[in-house]
Short mmCIF file of C-alpha atoms in Angstrom, two decimals:
data_model
loop_
_atom_site.label_atom_id
_atom_site.label_comp_id
_atom_site.label_asym_id
_atom_site.label_seq_id
_atom_site.Cartn_x
_atom_site.Cartn_y
_atom_site.Cartn_z
CA ASN A 674 43.97 11.30 19.85
CA ILE A 675 41.62 14.12 20.53
CA PRO A 676 40.39 14.52 16.96
CA GLU A 677 39.71 10.77 16.76
CA GLY A 678 37.79 10.82 19.99
CA LEU A 679 35.65 13.71 18.48
CA THR A 680 34.71 11.91 15.21
CA VAL A 681 31.19 11.00 16.68
CA PHE A 682 30.39 14.60 16.46
CA ALA A 683 30.70 14.54 12.64
CA PHE A 684 27.63 12.21 12.51
CA PRO A 685 24.00 13.79 12.55
CA VAL A 686 22.56 13.96 15.88
CA GLU A 687 20.23 11.04 15.25
CA HIS A 688 23.08 8.69 14.68
CA ARG A 689 25.19 9.62 17.61
CA ARG A 690 23.37 7.36 20.01
CA PHE A 691 24.37 4.37 17.87
CA VAL A 692 28.02 5.13 17.23
CA ARG A 693 29.11 6.80 20.40
CA THR A 694 29.44 3.50 22.33
CA THR A 695 30.95 0.07 21.60
CA ASN A 696 28.18 -1.77 23.62
CA SER A 697 27.10 -3.74 20.46
CA LEU A 698 30.68 -4.80 19.71
CA GLU A 699 31.05 -5.88 23.23
CA ARG A 700 27.98 -7.84 23.33
CA VAL A 701 29.08 -9.65 20.10
CA ASN A 702 32.43 -10.62 21.54
CA LYS A 703 30.67 -11.80 24.85
CA GLU A 704 28.36 -14.08 22.96
CA ILE A 705 31.24 -15.59 20.80
CA ARG A 706 33.08 -16.12 23.99
CA ARG A 707 30.17 -17.84 25.69
CA ARG A 708 29.48 -20.06 22.69
CA THR A 709 33.15 -21.08 22.32
CA ARG A 710 33.54 -21.93 26.02
CA VAL A 711 30.85 -24.45 25.71
CA VAL A 712 33.00 -26.44 23.25
CA GLY A 713 36.04 -26.07 25.18
CA VAL A 714 38.67 -27.55 22.72
CA PHE A 715 38.12 -27.38 18.91
CA PRO A 716 39.45 -30.24 16.84
CA ASN A 717 40.82 -27.86 14.29
CA ASP A 718 40.71 -24.11 13.18
CA SER A 719 37.81 -24.65 10.67
CA ALA A 720 35.67 -25.89 13.38
CA CYS A 721 36.09 -22.72 15.37
CA LEU A 722 35.74 -20.51 12.24
CA ARG A 723 32.30 -22.39 11.51
CA LEU A 724 30.97 -21.96 14.92
CA VAL A 725 31.98 -18.12 15.16
CA SER A 726 30.49 -17.67 11.54
CA ALA A 727 27.26 -19.19 12.60
CA VAL A 728 27.10 -17.01 15.76
CA LEU A 729 27.80 -13.87 13.67
CA MET A 730 25.28 -14.84 11.23
CA GLU A 731 22.55 -15.35 13.85
CA ILE A 732 23.40 -12.08 15.49
CA GLY A 733 23.24 -10.30 12.09
CA GLU A 734 19.82 -11.75 11.46
CA ASP A 735 18.65 -10.50 14.87
CA TRP A 736 19.98 -6.95 14.18
CA GLN A 737 18.16 -6.92 10.77
CA ILE A 738 14.69 -7.81 12.37
CA GLY A 739 15.15 -6.33 15.70
CA LYS A 740 13.33 -3.12 16.58
CA LYS A 741 16.17 -1.68 18.69
CA TYR A 742 18.69 -2.02 15.91
CA CYS A 743 16.43 -0.60 13.10
CA PHE A 744 18.40 2.18 11.45
CA ASP A 745 16.04 2.40 8.32
CA LYS A 746 14.71 5.86 9.38
CA LEU A 747 18.17 7.16 10.11
CA LEU A 748 19.66 5.93 6.86
CA VAL A 749 16.96 7.59 4.77
CA ASN A 750 18.09 11.00 6.24
CA CYS A 751 21.71 10.45 5.18
#
């Protein structure tokens, strides 16, 4: 698994800060867990899917307009 672990070094130095950790993914999972715990028991699978989809759409919008998730400058250099 060493080659897979060193994949981050294939990216340009400017990108490494964003791809070397899973903090963003962990934060998304934590937010989904937090929102689903409030509901407790879902009446069906589609209700759960609607809630999780709404949470992911909200997070996606925040990432698009948020300054700390702005990759525009990095993507131009690719």
